[in-house]
Structure formats: C-alpha cells, structure tokens
Coordinates of C-alpha atoms and ligand atoms in Angstrom, one line a residue:
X667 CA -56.3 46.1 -11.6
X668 CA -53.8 48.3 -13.5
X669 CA -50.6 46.3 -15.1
X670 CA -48.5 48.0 -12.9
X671 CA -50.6 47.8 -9.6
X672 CA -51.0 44.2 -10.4
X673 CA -47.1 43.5 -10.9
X674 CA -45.8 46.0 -8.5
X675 CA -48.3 42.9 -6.2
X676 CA -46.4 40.1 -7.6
X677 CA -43.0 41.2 -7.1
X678 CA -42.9 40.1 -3.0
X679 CA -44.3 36.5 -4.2
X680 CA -41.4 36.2 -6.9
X681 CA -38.9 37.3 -4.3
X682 CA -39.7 35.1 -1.9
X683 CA -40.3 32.0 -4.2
X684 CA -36.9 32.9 -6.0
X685 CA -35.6 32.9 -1.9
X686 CA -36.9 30.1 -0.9
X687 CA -35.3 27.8 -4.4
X688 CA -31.8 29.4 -3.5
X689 CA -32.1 28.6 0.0
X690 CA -33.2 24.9 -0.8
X691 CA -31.1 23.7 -3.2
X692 CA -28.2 25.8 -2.8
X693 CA -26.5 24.1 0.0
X694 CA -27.6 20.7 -1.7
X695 CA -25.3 21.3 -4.9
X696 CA -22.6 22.2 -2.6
X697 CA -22.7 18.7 -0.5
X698 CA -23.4 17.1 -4.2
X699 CA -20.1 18.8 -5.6
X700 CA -17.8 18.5 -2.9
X701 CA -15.6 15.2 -2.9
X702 CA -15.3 13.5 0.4
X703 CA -12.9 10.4 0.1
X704 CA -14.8 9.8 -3.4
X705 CA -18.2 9.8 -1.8
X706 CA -20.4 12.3 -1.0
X707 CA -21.8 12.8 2.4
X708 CA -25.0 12.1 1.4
X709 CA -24.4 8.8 -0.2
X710 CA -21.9 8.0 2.6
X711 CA -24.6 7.8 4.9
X712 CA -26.7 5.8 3.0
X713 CA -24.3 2.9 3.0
X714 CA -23.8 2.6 6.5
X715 CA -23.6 0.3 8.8
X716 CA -20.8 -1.1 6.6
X717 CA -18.8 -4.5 8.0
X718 CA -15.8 -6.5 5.6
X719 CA -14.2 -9.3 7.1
X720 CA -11.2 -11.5 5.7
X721 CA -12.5 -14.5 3.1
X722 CA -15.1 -16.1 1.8
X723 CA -16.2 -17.2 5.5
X724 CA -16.6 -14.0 6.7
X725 CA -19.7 -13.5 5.0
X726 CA -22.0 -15.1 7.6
X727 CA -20.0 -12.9 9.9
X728 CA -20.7 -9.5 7.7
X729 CA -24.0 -10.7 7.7
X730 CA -24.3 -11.4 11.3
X731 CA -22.7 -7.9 11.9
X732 CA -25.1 -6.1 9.8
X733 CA -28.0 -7.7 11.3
X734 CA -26.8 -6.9 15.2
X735 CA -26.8 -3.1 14.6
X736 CA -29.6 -2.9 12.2
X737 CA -31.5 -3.9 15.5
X738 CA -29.6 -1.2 17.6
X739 CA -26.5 -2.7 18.7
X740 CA -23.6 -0.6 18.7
X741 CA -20.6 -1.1 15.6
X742 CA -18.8 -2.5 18.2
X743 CA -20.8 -5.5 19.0
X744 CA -21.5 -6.1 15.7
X745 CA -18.1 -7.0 15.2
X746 CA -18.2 -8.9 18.3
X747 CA -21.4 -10.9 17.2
X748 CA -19.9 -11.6 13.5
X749 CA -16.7 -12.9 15.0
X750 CA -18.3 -15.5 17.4
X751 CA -20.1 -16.9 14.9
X752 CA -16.7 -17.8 12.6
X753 CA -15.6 -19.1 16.5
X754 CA -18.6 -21.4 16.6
X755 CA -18.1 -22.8 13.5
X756 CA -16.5 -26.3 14.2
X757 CA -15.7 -26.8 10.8
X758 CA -13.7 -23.4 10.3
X759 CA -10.2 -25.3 11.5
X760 CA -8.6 -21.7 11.5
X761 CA -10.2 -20.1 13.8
X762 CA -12.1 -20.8 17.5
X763 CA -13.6 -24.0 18.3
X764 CA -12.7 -26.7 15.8
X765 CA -9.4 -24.8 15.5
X766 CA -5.8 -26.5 14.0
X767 CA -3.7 -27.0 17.5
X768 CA -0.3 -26.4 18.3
X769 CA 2.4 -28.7 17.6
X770 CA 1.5 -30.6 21.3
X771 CA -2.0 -31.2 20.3
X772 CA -3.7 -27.6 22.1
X773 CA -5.6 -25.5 20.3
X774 CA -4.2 -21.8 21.3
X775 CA -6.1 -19.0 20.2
X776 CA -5.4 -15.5 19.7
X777 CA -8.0 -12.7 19.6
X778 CA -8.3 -8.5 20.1
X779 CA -11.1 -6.2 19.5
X780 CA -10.7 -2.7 19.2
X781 CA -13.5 0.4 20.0
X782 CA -12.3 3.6 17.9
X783 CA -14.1 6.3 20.7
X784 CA -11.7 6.5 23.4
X785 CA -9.2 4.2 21.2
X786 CA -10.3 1.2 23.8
X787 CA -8.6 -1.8 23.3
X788 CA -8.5 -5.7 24.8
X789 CA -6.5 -8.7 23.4
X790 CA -5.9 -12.6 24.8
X791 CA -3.3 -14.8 23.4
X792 CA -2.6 -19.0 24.0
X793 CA -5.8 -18.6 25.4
X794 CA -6.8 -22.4 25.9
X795 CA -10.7 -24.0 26.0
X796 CA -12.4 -20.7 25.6
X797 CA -14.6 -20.9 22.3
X798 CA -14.9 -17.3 22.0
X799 CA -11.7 -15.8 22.4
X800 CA -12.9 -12.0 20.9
X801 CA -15.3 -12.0 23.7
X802 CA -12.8 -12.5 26.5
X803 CA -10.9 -10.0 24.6
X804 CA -13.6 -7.5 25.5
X805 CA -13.8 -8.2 28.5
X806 CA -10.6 -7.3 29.2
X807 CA -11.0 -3.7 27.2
X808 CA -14.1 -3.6 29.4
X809 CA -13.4 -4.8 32.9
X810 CA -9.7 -4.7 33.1
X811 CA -7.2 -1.8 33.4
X812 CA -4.7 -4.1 30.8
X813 CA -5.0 -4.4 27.0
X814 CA -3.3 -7.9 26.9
X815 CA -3.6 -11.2 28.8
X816 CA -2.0 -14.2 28.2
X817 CA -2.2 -18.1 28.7
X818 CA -3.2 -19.3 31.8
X819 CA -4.1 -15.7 33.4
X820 CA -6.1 -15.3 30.4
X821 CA -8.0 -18.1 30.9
X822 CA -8.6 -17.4 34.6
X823 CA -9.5 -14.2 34.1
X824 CA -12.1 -15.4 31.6
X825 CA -13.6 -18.3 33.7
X826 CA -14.2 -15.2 36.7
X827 CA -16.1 -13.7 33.9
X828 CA -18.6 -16.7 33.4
X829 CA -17.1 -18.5 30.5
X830 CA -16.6 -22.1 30.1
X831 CA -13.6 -24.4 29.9
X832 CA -13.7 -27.3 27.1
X833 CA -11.7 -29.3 24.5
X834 CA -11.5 -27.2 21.0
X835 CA -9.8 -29.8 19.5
X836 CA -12.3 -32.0 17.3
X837 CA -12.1 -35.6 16.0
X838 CA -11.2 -34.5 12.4
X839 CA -8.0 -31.7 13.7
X840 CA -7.1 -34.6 16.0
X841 CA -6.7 -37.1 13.4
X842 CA -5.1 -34.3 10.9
X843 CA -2.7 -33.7 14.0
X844 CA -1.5 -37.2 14.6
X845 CA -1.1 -37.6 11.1
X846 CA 1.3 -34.8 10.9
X847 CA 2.6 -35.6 14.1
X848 CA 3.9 -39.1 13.0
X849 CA 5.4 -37.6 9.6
X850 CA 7.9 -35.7 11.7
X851 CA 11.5 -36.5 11.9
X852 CA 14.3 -34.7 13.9
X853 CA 13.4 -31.3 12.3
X854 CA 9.9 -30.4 12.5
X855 CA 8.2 -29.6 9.3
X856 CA 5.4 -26.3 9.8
X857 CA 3.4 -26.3 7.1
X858 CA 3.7 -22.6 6.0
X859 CA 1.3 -22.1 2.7
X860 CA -2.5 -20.4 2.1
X861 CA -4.3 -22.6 3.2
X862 CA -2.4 -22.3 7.3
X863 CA -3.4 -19.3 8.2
X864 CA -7.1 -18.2 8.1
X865 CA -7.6 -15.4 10.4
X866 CA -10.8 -13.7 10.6
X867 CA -9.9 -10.3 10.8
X868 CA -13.6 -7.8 10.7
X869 CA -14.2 -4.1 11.0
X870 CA -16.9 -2.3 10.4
X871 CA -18.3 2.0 10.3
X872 CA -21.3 3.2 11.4
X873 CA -23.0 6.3 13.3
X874 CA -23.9 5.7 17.3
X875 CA -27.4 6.7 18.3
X876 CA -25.9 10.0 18.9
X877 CA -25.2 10.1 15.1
X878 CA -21.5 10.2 16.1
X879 CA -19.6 8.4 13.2
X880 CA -17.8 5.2 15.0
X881 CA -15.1 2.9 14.2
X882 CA -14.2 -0.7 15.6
X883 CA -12.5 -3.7 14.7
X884 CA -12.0 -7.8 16.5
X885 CA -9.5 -10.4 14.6
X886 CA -9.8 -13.8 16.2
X887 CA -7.7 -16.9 15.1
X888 CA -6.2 -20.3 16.2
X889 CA -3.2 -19.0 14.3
X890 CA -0.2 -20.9 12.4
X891 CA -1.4 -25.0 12.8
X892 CA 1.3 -27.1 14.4
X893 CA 3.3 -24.0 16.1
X894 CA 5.5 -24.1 18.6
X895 CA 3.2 -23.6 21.9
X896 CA 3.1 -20.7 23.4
X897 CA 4.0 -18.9 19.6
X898 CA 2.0 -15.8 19.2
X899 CA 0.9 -13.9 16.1
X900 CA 0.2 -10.9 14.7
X901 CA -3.6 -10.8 15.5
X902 CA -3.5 -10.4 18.8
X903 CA -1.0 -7.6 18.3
X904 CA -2.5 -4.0 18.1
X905 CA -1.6 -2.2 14.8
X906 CA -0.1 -5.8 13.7
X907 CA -3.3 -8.2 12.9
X908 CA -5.8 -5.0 13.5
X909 CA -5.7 -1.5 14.0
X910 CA -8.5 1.2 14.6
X911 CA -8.2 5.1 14.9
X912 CA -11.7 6.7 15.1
X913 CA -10.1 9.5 13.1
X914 CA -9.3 7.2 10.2
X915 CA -10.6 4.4 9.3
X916 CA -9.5 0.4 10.3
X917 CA -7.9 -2.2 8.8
X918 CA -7.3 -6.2 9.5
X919 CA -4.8 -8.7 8.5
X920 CA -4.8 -12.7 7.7
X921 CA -1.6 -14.5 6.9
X922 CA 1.9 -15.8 8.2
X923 CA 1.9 -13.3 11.5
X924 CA 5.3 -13.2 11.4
X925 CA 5.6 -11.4 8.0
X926 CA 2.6 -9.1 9.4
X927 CA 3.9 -8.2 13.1
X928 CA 7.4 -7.1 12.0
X929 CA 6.1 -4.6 9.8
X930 CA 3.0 -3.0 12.0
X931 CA 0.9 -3.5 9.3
X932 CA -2.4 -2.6 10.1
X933 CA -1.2 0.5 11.8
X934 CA 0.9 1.4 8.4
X935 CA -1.8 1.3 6.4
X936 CA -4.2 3.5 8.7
X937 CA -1.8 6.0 8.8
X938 CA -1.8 5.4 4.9
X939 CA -5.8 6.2 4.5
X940 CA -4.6 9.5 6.9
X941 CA -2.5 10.8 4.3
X942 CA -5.1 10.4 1.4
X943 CA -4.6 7.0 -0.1
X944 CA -7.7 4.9 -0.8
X945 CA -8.0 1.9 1.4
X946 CA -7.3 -0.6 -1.2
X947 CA -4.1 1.8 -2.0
X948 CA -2.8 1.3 1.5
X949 CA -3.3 -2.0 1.9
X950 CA -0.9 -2.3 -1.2
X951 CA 1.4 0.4 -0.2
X952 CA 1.7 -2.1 2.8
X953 CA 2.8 -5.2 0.9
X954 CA 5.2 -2.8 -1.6
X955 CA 6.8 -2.0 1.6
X956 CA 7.4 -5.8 3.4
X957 CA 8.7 -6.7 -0.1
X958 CA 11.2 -3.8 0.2
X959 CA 12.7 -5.1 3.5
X960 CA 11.8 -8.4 3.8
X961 CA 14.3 -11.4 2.1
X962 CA 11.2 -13.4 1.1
X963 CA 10.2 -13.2 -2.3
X964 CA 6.1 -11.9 -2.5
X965 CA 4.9 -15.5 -3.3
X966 CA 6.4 -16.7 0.3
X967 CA 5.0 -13.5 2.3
X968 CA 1.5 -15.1 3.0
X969 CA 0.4 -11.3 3.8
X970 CA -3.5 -10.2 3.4
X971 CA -4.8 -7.1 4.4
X972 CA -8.5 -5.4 4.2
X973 CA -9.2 -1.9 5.2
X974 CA -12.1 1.1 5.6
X975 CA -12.1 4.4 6.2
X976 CA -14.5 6.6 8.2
X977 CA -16.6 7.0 5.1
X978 CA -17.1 3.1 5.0
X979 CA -15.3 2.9 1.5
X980 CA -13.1 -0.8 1.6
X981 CA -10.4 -2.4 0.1
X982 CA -8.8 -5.2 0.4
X983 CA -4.8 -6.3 -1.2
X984 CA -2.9 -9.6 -0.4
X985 CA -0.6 -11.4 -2.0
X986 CA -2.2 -14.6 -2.0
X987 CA -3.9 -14.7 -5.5
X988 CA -7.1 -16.5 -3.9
X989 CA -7.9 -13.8 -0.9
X990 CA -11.0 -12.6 -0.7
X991 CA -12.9 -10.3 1.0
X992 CA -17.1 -10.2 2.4
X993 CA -18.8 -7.4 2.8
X994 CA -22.1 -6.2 4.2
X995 CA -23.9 -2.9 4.2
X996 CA -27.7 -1.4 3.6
X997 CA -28.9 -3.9 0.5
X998 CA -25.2 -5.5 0.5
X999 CA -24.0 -9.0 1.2
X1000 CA -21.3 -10.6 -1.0
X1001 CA -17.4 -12.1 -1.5
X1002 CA -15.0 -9.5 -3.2
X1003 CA -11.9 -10.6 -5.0
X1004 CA -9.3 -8.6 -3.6
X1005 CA -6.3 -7.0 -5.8
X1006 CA -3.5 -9.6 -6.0
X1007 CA 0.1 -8.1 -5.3
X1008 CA 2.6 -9.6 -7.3
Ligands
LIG206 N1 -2.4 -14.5 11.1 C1 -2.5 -15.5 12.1 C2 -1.3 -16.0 12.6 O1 -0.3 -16.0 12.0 O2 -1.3 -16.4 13.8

C-alpha cells in the first residue's frame, strides 16, 4: 500500500478516536472546573448520606443515622432512628427518657422533625411519659392535618398511636431535683449555664431512591432543667430550634431557647446558606446578629447552632467555647470542634 492510500485509510480511525477523547473527557473537565458550593458534583455525591447532630453525644446518633439509610431507609428516618437512640439513653439527663424535669418534678419534652419534599413538618411540646417524643412528632406530620400538639392532647394523641405512658424521671434526676428543690428560697434559682441545655438537634442530606437530593431535620429535648411547667423552647419551634428547606440546606440549634426563639434562628441562617454564605458562615452571621439586639453579653447567650446545605457541606458556630459537633458520612464518623463566637 502506497503512503498516501495507506494514510488517506487512517484518517477516519484518527477522527473518530480524536471524537470519541473530546466527547469523554470533555464534559468531565467541565463538572471538575465548575465550583458548586466549594464541591464539585462529583465529590458531592460521594459523601452522601451525610448526618451532624449537636455534641459529642450525637455521634451514636450520626452513626445510627448513617447506618438506617445505608440499608435503604429514607434521610428522613435516619434522623428519626439517630434521635431515638439519644431519647433512650437514660443517662443523657437532657434529653428523652432520663431527662432533667421541670421545676414540679415532670419531665416535659419538646420534639419536631421536619421532611424537606413537600416542606412537611410535626412537633409536640410538654409532652409527658412518652420516651420518644421525635416519633410522636412524626406522627403528627404524618397522620394529622396540625404541625403542633401540646401537653395533654399530645400525649393522647400519641397513646391512639400505640405508644406507651411511663415515668421519665430516674432515681439519679430525682435525687438531683430534690436537692435543688430544697436549696430554693422565695425566688426560685434556674440554673441557666452550658451544661442546662443539651438539645439534640440532627439533620442530615442524601438522594431518595429516585436519586432526588433530600433534606430533613428532628431536634428533641427535655429542655431548660427546673423550668417553669408548661415553659416551652425553641426546639419545638419551626425555624427556632430547627429549620429545613429542600432548596437549601438545614440547620439545628442547642442552648437557652429563649435567646434562640426570639431571633428565628435556624430559619435565619438557611436563608443565610440561600444567599451564598457557607454553613459555618451563617451559623455565625446568626450569633453576630442576637449579639446586635440582644442586652446579654455573648458569654450569657448560651446559643449553638450547626448547619448543611444541599451539597452536605456542615458547619457548626456557638458561643459556648466547648460545643461540638458529630458527624457521619461514607467512611466518616467523628466529634468536630465547632468555631467559638466571642
Ligand atoms: N434548647 C432547649 C431549650 O431551651 O429548651
């Protein structure tokens, strides 16, 4: 064969090799170039299912999380799965059973879950005798045209959904109870510091089996120890203790409610991640702004948030030096330190 016979037979080979490489890896340096909230798609995915939860104790709720939709449950029972398991723990005295009681010797708990498709939403708050508040909370998203039920309605409404009515209150919160009870004089003194508050706020990213990108969030507590019965916090309170928008992202607070529900916090900082700040930059944009308005000085606030956006990047901001954060994705499990504000 002649030179030119023999490359004039080449030339459709080297087209359509020189075709086939531009076609191939083309589009992939485009999705490698392009920033998407300071991940790229492709390594977005790979992180997810992603679940953070408020403290240290939240890990063996991450964990739990992670483990529920690894084996095909949906984001939103993960968080519903992580946060029972912080309810069951007798010695967590923040939060379900084993939780610190109100100032007449009743543990009250306070609980919401949120589902970002449809922006579906269920809360109870004072619920009494109910170990797992988040799941009554779901219920009512689920099986009732309300968002919010309270007290005594809530606990009825729970016991016609099958769940069982028992003391929370354990020998050592008992004890811890009388002994503050008996310190009290004429004024009552409510211990308001760190270690009061310890909400377990969780909410997590992932794809449904449809590979639609989902959003939810729960936040459970037995709120402010020794409070006045009947007082209700901020995590019970949508876009106060926990907010979700399937659009966004979702973040969760832990700290003196009342410094968190004045301010919509949660919902704040959401809208925060919408206008481009990182998660961990809204969660402090949040606190810059209680300490704007708010008389107390930032030591006194008691105010925690953690957040993540669609993408499953987190952060995390408080202004209690000692909050931290857990975290579980893919090849993930560990306790963050979260940026302190002060
Ligand atoms: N953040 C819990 C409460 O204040 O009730």
């Amino acid at each position: 064969m002649r030179y030119e016979q023999r490359s004039n037979f080449c030339k459709p080979f080297w087209r359509s090799t020189f075709y086939l490489i531009a076609w191939t890896f083309l589009p992939l340096t485009f999705v490698l170039s392009v920033p998407h909230s300071g991940w790229t798609q492709e390594q977005s995915n790979k992180k997810l299912p992603c679940f953070i939860a408020t403290w240290n104790f939240g890990q063996a709720a991450t964990d739990k999380s992670l483990e529920s939709a690894s084996a095909g449950g949906s984001i939103l029972d993960g968080v519903e799965q992580g946060i029972r398991i912080v309810e069951a723990d007798r010695s967590n005295t923040s939060v379900g059973d084993g939780g610190t009681p109100a100032a007449n010797g009743v543990v009250q708990l306070d609980a919401c879950i949120m589902n970002g498709p449809g922006h579906a939403a269920g809360s109870v708050a004072g619920i009494e005798g109910i170990v797992h508040p988040i799941s009554v909370a779901r219920k009512v998203m689920e099986e009732t045209k309300h968002v919010l039920l309270v007290g005594k309605g809530a606990q009825d409404f729970a016991v016609k959904q099958g769940f069982e009515v028992g003391s929370l209150l354990t020998p050592n919160r008992k004890a811890a109870w009388e002994k503050w009870k008996a310190e009290q004089g004429e004024k009552v003194d409510l211990p308001i510091g760190a270690d009061n508050h310890d909400t377990i706020a969780l909410v997590g990213v992932g794809n449904n089996k449809a590979g639609e990108r989902v959003v939810a969030g729960g936040c459970s507590t037995s709120g402010l120890g020794y409070k006045m019965p009947g007082r209700v916090g901020d995590s019970p309170i949508l876009g106060s203790g926990l907010y979700v928008d399937n659009e966004v992202g979702a973040a969760g607070a832990t700290g003196i409610g009342e410094n968190v529900m004045r301010y919509c916090s949660t919902f704040f900082i959401v809208e925060q991640m919408r206008a481009g700040k990182s998660p961990e930059e809204a969660c402090v944009a949040a606190i810059q702004r209680v300490d704007r308005l708010d008389p107390l000085e930032l030591k006194d606030l008691h105010i925690n948030f953690l957040a993540i956006d669609k993408d499953g990047n987190v952060g995390a901001a408080g202004t209690d030096k000692g909050f931290q954060y857990s975290i579980a994705r893919p090849g993930v499990s560990e306790v963050r330190q979260s940026k302190w504000v002060h």
